[in-house]
Coordinates of C-alpha atoms and ligand atoms in Angstrom, one line a residue:
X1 CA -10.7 -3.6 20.0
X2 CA -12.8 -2.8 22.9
X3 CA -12.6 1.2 23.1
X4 CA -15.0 2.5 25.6
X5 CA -13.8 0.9 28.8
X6 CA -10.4 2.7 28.6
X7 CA -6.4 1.2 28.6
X8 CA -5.8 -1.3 30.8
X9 CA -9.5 -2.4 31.5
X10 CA -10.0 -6.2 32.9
X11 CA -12.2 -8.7 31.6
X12 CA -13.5 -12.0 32.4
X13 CA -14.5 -15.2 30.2
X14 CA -16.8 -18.1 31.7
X15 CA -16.7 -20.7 29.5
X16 CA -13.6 -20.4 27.9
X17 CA -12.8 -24.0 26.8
X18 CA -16.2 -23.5 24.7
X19 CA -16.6 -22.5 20.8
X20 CA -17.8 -19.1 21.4
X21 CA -16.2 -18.9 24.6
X22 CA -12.3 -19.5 23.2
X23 CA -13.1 -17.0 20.3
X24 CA -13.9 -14.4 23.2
X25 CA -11.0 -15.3 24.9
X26 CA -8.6 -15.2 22.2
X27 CA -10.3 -11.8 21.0
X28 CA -9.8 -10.3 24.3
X29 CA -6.3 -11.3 24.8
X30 CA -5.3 -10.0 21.5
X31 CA -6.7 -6.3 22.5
X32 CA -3.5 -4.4 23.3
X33 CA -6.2 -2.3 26.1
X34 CA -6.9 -5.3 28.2
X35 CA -4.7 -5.4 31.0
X36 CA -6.1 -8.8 32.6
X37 CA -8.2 -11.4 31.3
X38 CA -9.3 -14.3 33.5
X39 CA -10.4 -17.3 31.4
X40 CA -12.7 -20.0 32.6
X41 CA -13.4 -23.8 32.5
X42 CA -14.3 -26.6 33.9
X43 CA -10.9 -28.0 33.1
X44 CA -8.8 -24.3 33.6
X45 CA -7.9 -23.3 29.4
X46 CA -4.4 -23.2 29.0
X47 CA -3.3 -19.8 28.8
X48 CA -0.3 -17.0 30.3
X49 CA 0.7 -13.9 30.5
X50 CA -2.2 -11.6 31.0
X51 CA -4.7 -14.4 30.9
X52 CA -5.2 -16.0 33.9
X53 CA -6.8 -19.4 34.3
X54 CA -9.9 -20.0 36.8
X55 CA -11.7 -23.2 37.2
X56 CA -15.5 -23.2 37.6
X57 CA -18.4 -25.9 37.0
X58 CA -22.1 -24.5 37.1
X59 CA -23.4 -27.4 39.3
X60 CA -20.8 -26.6 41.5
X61 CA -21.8 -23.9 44.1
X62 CA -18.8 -23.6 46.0
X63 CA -16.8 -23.5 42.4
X64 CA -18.7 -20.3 41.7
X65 CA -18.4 -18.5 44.3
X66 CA -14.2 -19.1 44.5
X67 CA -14.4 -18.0 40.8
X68 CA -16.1 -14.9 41.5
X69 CA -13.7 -14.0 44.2
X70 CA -10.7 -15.0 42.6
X71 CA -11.7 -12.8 39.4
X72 CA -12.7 -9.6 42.1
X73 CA -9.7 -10.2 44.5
X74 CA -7.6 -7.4 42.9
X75 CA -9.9 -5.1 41.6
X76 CA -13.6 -5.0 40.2
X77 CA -13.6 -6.4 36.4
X78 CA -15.1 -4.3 34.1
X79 CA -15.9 -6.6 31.3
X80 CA -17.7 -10.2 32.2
X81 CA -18.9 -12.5 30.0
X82 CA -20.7 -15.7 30.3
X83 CA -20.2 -17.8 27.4
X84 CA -21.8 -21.3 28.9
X85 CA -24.1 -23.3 27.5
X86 CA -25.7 -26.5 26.8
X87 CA -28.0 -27.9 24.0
X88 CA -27.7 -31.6 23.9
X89 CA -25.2 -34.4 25.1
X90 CA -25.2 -37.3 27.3
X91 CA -28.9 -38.1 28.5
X92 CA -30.0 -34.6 27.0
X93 CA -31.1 -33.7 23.1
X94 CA -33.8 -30.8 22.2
X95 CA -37.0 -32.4 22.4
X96 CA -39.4 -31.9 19.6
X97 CA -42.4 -32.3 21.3
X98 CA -43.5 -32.4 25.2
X99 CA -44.1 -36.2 25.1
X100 CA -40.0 -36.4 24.9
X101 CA -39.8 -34.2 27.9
X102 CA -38.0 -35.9 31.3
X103 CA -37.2 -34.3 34.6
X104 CA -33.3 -35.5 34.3
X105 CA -33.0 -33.1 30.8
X106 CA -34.7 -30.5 31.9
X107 CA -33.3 -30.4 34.8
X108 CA -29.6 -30.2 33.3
X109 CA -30.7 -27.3 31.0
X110 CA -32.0 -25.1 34.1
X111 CA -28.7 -26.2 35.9
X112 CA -26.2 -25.3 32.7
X113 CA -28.3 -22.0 31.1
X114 CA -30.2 -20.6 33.9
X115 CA -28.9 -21.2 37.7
X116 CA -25.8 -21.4 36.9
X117 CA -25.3 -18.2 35.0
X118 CA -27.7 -16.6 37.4
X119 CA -25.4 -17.4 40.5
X120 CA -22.4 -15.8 38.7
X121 CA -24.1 -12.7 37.9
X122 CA -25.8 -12.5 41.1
X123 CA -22.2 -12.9 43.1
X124 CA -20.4 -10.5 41.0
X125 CA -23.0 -7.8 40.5
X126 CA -22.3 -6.0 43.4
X127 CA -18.4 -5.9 42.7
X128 CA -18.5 -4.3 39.3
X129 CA -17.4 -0.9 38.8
X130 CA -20.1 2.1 40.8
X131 CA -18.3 4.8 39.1
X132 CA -17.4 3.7 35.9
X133 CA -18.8 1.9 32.7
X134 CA -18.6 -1.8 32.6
X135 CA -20.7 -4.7 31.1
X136 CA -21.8 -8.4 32.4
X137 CA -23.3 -10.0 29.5
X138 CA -25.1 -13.4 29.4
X139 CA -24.9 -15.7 26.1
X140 CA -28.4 -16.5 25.6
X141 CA -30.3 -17.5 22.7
X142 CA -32.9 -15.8 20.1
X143 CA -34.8 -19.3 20.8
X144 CA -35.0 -18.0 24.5
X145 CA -37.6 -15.0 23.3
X146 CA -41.4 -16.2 24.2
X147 CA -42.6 -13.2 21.2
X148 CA -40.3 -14.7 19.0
X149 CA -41.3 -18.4 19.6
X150 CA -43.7 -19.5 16.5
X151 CA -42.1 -22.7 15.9
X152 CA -42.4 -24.8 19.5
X153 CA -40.1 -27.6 20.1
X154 CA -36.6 -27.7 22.1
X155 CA -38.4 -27.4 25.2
X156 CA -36.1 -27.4 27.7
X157 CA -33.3 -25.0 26.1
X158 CA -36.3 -22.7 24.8
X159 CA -37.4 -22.6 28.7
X160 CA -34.0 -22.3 30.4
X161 CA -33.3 -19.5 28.2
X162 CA -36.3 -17.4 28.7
X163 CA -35.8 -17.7 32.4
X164 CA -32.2 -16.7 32.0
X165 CA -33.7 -14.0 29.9
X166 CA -35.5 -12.3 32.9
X167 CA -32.7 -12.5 35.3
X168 CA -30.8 -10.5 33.1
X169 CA -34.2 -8.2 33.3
X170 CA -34.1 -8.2 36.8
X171 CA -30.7 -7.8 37.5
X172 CA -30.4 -4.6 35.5
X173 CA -33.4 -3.2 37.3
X174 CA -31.7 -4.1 40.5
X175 CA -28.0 -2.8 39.5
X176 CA -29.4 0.3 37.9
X177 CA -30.4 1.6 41.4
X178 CA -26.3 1.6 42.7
X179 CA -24.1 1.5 39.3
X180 CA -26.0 3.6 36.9
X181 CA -22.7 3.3 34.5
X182 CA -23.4 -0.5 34.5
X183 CA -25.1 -2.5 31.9
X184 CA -26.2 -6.4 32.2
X185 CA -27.1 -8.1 28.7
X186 CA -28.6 -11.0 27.1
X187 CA -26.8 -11.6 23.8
X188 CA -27.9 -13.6 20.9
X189 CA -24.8 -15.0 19.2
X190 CA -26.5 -15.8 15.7
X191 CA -25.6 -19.4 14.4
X192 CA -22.0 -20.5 15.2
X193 CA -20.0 -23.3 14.4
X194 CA -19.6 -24.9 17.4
X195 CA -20.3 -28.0 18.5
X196 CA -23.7 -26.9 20.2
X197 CA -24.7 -26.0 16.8
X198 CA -23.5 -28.9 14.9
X199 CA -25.9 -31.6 14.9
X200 CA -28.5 -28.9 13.8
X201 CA -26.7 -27.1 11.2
X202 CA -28.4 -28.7 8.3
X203 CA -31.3 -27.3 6.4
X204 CA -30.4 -23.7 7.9
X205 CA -31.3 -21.1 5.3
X206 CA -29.0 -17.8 7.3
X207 CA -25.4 -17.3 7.3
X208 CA -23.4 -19.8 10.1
X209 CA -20.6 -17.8 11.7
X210 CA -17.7 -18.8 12.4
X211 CA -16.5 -18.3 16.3
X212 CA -14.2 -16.3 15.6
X213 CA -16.8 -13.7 13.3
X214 CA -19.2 -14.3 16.2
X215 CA -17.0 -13.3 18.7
X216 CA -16.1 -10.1 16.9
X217 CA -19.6 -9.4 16.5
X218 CA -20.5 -9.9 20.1
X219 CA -17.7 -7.8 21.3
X220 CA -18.6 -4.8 19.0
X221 CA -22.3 -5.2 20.9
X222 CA -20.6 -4.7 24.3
X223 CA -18.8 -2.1 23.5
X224 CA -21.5 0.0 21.8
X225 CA -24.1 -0.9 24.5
X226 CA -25.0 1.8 27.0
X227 CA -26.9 1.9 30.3
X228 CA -30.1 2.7 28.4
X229 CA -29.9 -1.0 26.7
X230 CA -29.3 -2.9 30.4
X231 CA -31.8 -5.7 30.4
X232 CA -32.3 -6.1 26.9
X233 CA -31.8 -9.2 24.8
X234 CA -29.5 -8.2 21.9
X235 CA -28.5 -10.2 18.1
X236 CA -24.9 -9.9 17.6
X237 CA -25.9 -7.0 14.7
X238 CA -26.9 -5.4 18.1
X239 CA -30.9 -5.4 17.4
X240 CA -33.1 -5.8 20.6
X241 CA -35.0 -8.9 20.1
X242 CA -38.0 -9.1 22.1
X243 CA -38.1 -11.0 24.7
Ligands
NAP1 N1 -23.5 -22.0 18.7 C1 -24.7 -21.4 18.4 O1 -25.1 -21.5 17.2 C2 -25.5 -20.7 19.4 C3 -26.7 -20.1 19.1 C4 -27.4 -19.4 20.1 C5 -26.9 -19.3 21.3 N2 -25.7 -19.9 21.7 C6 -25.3 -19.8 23.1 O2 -23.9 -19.4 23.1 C7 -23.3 -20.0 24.3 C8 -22.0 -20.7 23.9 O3 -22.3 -21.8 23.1 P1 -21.2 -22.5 22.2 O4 -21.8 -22.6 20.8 O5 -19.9 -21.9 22.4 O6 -21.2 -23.9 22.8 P2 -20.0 -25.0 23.2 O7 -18.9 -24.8 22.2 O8 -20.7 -26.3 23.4 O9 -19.5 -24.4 24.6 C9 -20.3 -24.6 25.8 C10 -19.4 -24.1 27.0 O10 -20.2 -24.3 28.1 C11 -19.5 -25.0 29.1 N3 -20.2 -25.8 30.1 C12 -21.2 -26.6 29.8 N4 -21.6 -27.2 31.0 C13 -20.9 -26.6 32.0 C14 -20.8 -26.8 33.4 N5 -21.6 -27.6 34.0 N6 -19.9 -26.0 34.1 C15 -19.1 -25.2 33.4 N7 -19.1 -25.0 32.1 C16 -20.0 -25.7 31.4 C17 -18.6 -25.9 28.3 O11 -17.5 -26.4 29.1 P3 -16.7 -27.7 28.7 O12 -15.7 -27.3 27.7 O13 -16.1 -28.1 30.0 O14 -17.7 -28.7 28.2 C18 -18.2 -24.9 27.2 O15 -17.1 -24.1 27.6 C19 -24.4 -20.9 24.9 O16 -25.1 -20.2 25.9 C20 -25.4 -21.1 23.8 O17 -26.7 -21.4 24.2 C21 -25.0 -20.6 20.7

């Protein structure tokens, strides 16, 4: 499925126990040229064989960082994807306008969206591949794209994702200087069935993907994506959206 990071390449899913997340994982362990796949939750997905389990929570600092080494211990990974997320739940739903915003939600969509993912990235940046191709992409959202914005609202998620968005900026600047076959994405997923999606699914005029569709989608993106598109934020037809 993936073809242009060789047989036997190694991958890595954060987020695993998650809608898009398990689609990626189940994609990736179906692809006769992966030759590892470490899949990740907060409560460690129950999986064999070549997928390996790895426990993580994004408050959690000390949680990344074991992640990060356990996934690098035997050899740099040269697929990694981070398939978190958060929208609403307990104590957090997408406000509508700023006189719902409150320190506690925001706070939990910077945590989930932005630091979190940013500390993964940041630890396992410099143990990717120098001398050949490999991808760390970031599931963000087209919501996350200030050019893009003309409808307001969802503060917090909006927000967490545009700051996620220029990490990936950054780090691409950053990892172009010592791995010029690397490439560090944003990806837009389209509108998937997940639970994340659910409560807001009504009244949408565009297709809803399945995961699984989604997942295919997404992974056609990564492998297509070169060094030239590090940095971007791309739809899962592989468009750049502007950030
Ligand atoms: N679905 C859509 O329509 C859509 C559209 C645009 C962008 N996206 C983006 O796509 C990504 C995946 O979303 P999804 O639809 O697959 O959502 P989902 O089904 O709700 O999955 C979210 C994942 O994030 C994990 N997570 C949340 N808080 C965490 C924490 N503190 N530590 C570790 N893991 C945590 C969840 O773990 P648990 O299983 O432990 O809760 C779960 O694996 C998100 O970044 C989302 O913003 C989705």
């Amino acid at each position: 499925m993936l073809t242009t990071f060789g047989n036997g390449y190694r991958a890595a899913v954060f987020g695993a126990t998650g809608g898009l997340g398990g689609a990626l994982t189940a994609a990736l362990a179906n692809d006769p040229a992966c030759a590892l796949l470490y899949a990740g939750g907060r409560t460690p997905p129950s999986v064999s064989g070549r997928v390996r389990p790895f426990q993580f929570d994004l408050a959690d600092d000390v949680s990344l960082t074991s992640a990060c080494d356990v996934i690098a211990a035997d050899g740099a990974p040269d697929v990694v994807i981070i398939a978190t997320g958060v929208l609403h739940g307990p104590g957090l739903q997408p406000e509508k306008s700023a006189r719902h915003m409150e320190r506690p939600a925001l706070s939990q969509a910077f945590v989930v969206n932005t630091i979190g993912p940013a500390l993964i990235a940041a630890r396992l940046l410099a143990r990717i591949p120098r001398n050949r191709r490999s991808v760390l992409a970031v599931l963000s959202a087209r919501v996350g794209s200030i050019a893009d914005n003309q409808l307001g609202g969802w503060h917090s998620y909006r927000a967490s994702k545009a700051a996620l968005n220029m990490l990936v900026r950054n780090f691409a600047i950053e990892l172009a200087r010592t791995h010029p076959h690397a490439v560090c994405l944003a990806l837009h997923p389209g509108t998937v069935d997940t639970s994340l999606s659910r409560p807001f699914q009504a009244g949408i005029a565009h297709e809803i993907f399945s995961p699984a569709e989604a997942a295919a989608k997404l992974l056609a993106v990564i492998d297509a994506a070169s060094p030239a598109d590090s940095g971007r934020l791309l739809g899962w037809d592989g468009q750049a959206i502007p950030y």
